[in-house]
PDB file of C-alpha atoms in Angstrom:
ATOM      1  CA  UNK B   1     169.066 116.901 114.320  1.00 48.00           C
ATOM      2  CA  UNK B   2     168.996 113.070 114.670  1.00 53.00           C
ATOM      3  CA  UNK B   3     167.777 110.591 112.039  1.00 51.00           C
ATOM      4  CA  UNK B   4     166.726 107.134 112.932  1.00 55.00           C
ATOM      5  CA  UNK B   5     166.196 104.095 110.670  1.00 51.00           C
ATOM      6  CA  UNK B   6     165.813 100.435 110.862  1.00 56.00           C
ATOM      7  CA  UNK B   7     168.609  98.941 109.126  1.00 53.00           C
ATOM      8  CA  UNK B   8     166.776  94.957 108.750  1.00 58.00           C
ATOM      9  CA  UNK B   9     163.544  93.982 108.505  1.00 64.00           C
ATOM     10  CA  UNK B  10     161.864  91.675 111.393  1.00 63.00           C
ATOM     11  CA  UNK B  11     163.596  88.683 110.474  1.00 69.00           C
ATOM     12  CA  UNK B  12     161.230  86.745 112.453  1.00 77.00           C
ATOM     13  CA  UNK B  13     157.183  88.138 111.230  1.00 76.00           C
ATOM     14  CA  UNK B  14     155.378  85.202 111.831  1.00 78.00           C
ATOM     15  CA  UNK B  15     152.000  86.738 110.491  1.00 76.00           C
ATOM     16  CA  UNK B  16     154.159  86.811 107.021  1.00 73.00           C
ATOM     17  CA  UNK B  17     155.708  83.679 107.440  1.00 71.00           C
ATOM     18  CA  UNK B  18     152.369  82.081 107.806  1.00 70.00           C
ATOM     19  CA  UNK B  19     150.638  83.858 104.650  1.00 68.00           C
ATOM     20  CA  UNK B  20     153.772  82.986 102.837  1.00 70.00           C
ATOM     21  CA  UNK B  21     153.940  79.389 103.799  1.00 69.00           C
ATOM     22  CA  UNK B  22     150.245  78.489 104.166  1.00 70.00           C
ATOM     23  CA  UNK B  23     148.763  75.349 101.977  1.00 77.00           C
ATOM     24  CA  UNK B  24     145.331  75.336 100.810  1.00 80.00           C
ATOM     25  CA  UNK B  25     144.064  72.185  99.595  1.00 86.00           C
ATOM     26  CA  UNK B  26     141.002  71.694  96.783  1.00 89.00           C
ATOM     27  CA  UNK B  27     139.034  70.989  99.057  1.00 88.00           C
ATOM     28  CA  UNK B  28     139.113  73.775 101.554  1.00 87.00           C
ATOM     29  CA  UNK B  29     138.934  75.477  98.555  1.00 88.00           C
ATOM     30  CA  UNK B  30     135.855  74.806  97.321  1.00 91.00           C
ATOM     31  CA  UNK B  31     134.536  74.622 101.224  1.00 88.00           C
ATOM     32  CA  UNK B  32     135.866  78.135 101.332  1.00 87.00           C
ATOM     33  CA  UNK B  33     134.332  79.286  98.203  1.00 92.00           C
ATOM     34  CA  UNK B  34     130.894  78.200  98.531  1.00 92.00           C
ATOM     35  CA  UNK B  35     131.329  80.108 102.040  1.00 87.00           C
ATOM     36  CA  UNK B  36     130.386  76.826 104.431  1.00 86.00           C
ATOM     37  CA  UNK B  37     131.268  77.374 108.260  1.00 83.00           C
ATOM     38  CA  UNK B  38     134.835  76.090 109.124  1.00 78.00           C
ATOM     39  CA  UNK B  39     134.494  75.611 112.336  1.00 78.00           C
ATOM     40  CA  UNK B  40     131.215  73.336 113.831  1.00 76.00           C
ATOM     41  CA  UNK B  41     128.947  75.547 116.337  1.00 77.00           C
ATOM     42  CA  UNK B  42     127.799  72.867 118.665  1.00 82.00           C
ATOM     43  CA  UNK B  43     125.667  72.941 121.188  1.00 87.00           C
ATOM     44  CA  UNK B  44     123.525  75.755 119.650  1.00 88.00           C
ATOM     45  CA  UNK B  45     122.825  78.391 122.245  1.00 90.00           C
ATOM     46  CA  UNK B  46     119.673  80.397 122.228  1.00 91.00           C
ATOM     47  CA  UNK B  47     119.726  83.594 124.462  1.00 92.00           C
ATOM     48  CA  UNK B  48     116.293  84.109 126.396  1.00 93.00           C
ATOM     49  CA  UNK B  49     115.660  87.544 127.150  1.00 90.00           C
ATOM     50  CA  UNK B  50     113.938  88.518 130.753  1.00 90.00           C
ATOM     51  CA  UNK B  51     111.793  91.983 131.068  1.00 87.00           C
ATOM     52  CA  UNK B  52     109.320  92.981 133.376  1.00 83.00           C
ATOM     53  CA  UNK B  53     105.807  92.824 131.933  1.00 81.00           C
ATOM     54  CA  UNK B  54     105.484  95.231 129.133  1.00 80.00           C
ATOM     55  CA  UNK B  55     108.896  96.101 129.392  1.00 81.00           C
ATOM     56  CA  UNK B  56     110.256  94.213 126.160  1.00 82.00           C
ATOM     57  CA  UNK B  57     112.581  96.302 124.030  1.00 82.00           C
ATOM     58  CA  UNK B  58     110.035  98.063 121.146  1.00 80.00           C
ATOM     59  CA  UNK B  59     112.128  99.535 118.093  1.00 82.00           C
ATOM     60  CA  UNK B  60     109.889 102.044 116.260  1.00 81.00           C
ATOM     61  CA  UNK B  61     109.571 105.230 114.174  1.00 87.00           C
ATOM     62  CA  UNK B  62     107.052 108.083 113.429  1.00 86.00           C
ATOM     63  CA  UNK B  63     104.833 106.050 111.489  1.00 89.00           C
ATOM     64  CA  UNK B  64     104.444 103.276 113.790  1.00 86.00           C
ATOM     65  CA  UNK B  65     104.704 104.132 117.248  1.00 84.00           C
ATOM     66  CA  UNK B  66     101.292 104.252 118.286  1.00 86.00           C
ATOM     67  CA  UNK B  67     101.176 100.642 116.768  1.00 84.00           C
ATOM     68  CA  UNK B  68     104.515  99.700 118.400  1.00 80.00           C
ATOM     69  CA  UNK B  69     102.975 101.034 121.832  1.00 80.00           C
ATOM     70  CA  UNK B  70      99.611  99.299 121.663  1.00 82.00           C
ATOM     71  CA  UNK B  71     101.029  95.617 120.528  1.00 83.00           C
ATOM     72  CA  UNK B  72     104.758  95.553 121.731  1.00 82.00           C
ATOM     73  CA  UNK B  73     106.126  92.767 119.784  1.00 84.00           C
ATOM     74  CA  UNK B  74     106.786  88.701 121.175  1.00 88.00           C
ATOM     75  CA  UNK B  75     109.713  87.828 122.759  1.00 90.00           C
ATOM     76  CA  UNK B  76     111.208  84.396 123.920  1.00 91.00           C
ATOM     77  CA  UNK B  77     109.786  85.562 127.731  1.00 91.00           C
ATOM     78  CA  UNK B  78     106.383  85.765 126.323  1.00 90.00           C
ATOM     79  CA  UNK B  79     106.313  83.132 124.078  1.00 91.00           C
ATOM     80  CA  UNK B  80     107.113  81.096 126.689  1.00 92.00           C
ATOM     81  CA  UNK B  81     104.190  82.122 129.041  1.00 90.00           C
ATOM     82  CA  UNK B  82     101.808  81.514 125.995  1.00 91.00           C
ATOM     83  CA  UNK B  83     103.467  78.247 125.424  1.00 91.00           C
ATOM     84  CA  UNK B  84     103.105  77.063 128.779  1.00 89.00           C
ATOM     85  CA  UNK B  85      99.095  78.097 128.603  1.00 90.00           C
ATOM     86  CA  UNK B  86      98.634  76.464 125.521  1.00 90.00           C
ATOM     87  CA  UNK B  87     100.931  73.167 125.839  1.00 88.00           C
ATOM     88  CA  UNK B  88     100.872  70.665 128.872  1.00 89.00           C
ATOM     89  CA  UNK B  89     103.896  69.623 128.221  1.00 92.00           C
ATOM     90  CA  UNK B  90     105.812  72.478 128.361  1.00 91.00           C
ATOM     91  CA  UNK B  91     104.348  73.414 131.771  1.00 90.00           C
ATOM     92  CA  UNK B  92     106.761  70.755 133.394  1.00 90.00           C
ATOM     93  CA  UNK B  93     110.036  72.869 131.639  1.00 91.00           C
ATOM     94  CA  UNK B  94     111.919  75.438 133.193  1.00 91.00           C
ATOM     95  CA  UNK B  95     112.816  78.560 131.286  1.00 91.00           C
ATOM     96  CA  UNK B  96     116.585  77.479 130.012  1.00 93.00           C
ATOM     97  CA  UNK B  97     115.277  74.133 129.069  1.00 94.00           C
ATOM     98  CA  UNK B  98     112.782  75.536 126.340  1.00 94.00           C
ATOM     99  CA  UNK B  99     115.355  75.959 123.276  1.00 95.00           C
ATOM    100  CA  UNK B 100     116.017  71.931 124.442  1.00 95.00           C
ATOM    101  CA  UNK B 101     112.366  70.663 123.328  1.00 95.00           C
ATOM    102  CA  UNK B 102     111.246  73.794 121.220  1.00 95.00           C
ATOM    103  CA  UNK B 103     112.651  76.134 118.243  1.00 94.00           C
ATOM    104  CA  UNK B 104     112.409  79.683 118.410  1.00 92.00           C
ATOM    105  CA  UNK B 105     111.013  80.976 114.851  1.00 92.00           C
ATOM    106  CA  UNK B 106     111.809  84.745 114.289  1.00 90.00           C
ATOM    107  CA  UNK B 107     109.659  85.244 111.649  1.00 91.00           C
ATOM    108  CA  UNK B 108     106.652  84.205 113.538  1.00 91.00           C
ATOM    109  CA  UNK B 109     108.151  84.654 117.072  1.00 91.00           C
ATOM    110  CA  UNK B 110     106.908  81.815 119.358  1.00 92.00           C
ATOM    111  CA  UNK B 111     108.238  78.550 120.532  1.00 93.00           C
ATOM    112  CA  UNK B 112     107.720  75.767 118.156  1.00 93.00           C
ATOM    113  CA  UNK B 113     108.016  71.817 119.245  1.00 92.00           C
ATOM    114  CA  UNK B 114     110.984  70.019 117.630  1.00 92.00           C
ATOM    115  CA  UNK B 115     109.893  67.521 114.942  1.00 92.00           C
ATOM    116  CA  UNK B 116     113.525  65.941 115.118  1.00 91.00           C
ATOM    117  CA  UNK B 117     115.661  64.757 117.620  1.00 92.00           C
ATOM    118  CA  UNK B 118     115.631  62.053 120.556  1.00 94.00           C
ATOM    119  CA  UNK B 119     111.667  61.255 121.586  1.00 92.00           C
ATOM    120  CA  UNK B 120     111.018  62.070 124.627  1.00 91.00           C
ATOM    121  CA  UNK B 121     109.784  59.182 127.199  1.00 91.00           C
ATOM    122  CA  UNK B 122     105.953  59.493 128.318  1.00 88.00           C
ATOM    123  CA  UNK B 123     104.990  62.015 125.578  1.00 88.00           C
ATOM    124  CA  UNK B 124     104.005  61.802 122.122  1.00 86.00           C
ATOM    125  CA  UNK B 125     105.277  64.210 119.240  1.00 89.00           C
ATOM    126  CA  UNK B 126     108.209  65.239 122.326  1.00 92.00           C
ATOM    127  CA  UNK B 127     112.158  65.574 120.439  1.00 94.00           C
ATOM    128  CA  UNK B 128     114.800  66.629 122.302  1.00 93.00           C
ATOM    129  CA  UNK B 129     118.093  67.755 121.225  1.00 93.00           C
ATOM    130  CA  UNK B 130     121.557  69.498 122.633  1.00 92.00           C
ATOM    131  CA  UNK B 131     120.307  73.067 122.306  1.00 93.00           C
ATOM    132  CA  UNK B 132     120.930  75.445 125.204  1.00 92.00           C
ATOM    133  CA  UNK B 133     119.302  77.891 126.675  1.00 93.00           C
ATOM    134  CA  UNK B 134     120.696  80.880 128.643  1.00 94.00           C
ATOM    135  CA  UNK B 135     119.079  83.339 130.228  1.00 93.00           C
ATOM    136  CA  UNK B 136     120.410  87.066 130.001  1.00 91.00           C
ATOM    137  CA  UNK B 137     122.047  87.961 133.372  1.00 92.00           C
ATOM    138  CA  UNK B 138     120.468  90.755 135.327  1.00 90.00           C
ATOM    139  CA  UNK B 139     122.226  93.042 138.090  1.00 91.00           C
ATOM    140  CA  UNK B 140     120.545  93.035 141.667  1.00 84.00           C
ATOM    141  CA  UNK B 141     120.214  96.692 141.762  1.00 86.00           C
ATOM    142  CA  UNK B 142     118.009  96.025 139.131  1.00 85.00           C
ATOM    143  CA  UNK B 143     115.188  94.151 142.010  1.00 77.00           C
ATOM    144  CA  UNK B 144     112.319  93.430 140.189  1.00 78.00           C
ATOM    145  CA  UNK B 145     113.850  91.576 136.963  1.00 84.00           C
ATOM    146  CA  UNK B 146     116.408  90.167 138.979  1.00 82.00           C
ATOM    147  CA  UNK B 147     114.239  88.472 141.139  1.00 78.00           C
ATOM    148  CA  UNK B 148     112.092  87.376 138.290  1.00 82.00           C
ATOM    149  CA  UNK B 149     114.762  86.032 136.564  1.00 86.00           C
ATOM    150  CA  UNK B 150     115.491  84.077 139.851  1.00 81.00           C
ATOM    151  CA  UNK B 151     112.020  82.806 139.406  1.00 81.00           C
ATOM    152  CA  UNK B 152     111.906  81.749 136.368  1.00 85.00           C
ATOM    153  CA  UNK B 153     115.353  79.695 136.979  1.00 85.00           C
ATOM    154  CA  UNK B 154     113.339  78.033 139.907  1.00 79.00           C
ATOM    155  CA  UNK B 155     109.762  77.593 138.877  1.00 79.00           C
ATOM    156  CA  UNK B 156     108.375  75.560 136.350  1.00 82.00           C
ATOM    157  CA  UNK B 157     105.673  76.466 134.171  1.00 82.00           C
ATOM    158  CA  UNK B 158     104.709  79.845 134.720  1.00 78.00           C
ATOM    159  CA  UNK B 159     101.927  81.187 132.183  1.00 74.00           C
ATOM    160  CA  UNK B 160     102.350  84.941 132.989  1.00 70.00           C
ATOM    161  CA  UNK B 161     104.682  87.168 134.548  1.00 63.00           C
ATOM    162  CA  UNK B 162     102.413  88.142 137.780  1.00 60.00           C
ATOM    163  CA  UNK B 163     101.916  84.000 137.789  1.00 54.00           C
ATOM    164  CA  UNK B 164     105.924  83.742 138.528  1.00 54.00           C
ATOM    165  CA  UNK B 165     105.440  86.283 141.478  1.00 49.00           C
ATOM    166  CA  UNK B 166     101.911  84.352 142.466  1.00 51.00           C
ATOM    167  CA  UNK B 167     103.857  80.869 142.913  1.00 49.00           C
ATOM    168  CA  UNK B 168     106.078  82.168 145.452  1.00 43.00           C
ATOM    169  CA  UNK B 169     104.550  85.061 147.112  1.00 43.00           C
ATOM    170  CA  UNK B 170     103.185  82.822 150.089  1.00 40.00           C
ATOM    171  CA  UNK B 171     104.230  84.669 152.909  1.00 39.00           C
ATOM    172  CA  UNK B 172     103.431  88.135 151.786  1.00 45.00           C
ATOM    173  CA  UNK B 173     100.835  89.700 153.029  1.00 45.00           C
ATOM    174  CA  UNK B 174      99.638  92.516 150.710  1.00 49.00           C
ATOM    175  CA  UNK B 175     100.054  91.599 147.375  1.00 50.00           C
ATOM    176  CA  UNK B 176      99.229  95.219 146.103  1.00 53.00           C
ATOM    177  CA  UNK B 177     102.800  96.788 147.598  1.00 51.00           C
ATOM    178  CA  UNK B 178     105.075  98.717 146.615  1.00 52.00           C
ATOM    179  CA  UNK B 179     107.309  96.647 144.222  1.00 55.00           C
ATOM    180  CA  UNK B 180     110.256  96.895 146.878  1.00 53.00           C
ATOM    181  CA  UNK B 181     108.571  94.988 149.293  1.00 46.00           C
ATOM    182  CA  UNK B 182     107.300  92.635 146.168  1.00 58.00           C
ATOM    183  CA  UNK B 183     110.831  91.682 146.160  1.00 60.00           C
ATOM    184  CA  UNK B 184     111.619  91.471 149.610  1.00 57.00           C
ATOM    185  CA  UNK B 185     108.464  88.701 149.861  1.00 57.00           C
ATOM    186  CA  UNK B 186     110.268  87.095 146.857  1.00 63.00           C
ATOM    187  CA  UNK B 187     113.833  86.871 148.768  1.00 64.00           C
ATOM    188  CA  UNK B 188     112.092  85.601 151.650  1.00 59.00           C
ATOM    189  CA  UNK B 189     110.551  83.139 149.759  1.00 64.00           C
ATOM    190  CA  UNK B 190     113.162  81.847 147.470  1.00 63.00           C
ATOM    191  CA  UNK B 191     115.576  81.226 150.894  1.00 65.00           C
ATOM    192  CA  UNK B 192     112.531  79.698 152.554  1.00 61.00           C
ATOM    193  CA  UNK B 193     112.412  77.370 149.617  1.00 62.00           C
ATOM    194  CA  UNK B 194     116.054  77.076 149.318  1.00 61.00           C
ATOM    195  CA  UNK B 195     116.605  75.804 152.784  1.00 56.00           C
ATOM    196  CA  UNK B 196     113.234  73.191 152.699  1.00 57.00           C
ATOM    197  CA  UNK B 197     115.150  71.691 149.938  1.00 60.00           C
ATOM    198  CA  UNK B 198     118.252  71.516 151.953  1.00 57.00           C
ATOM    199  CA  UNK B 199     116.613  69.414 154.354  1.00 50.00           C
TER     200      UNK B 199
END
């Protein structure tokens, strides 16, 4: 039978060293106390989620689903269309730059205009500020929403999801197929557009 033991300690345990040493002034304190943020978050970043129509994310039980089903609830995608229906100037914004000119409220969940900020040149009642907007990443294999999520990185304005597919499906032929060759229309498309811009 063997027995092992440790006959010092870690003479060199930073983690204690650090709690034993550490200094906290009256002021952090206080700062700490009254639970304010330490460190400043900025830019804010506001994640923009990207479904296919009707295919938000719907959280329900028993009770509601039937409910749930019939009005699946707003999310930044379609406020955004509605936005760009109702607002002329947010037809000239691309998807990302939304959170830059508009607030998303989650009690209410739509796009509101800024009331503070820097105004913005040629519009009235316009603020901009740092905020960012990113857009969920999608996988290829995943066609449809990855090519709409192309779109709505390219095209400005859209006001519904089919209108994203409408503004670039020039070259296809039957707009009722299948959705593989939807996509196939869109890749087309997007290089075509790609390579006129290269030009």
């Amino acid at each position: 039978m063997a027995v092992i033991g440790i006959g010092a300690e870690n003479s060199n345990d930073e983690v204690t060293q650090y709690q034993m040493g550490r200094y906290v002034s009256s002021n952090e304190a206080v700062w700490r106390i009254f639970s304010f943020p330490i460190h400043e978050r900025h830019p804010s970043v506001v994640h923009l989620a990207v479904h296919l129509e009707n295919g938000q994310r719907v959280y329900f039980t028993a009770q509601n689903a039937v409910q749930r089903a019939a009005q699946p609830p707003s999310t930044t995608l379609t406020s955004f269309f509605e936005t760009c229906q109702n607002d002329d100037f947010a037809q000239t914004l691309l998807y990302s730059e939304m959170p830059k000119y508009y607030t998303w409220n989650q009690s209410s969940r739509r796009f509101i205009r800024r009331r503070q900020g820097k105004p913005v040149p040629g519009y009235t009642d316009v603020y901009s500020t740092d905020a960012i907007g990113r857009i969920y990443s999608v996988h290829p294999s995943n066609d449809e929403c990855f090519y709409l999520r192309l779109l709505l990185v390219n095209v400005r304005g859209p006001t519904h999801h089919s209108n994203s597919y409408e503004l670039l499906m020039v070259n296809c032929v039957d707009p009722t197929a299948k959705p593989v060759n939807v996509c196939n229309c869109l890749k087309m498309t997007l290089i075509g557009i790609k390579l006129s811009m290269m030009l």
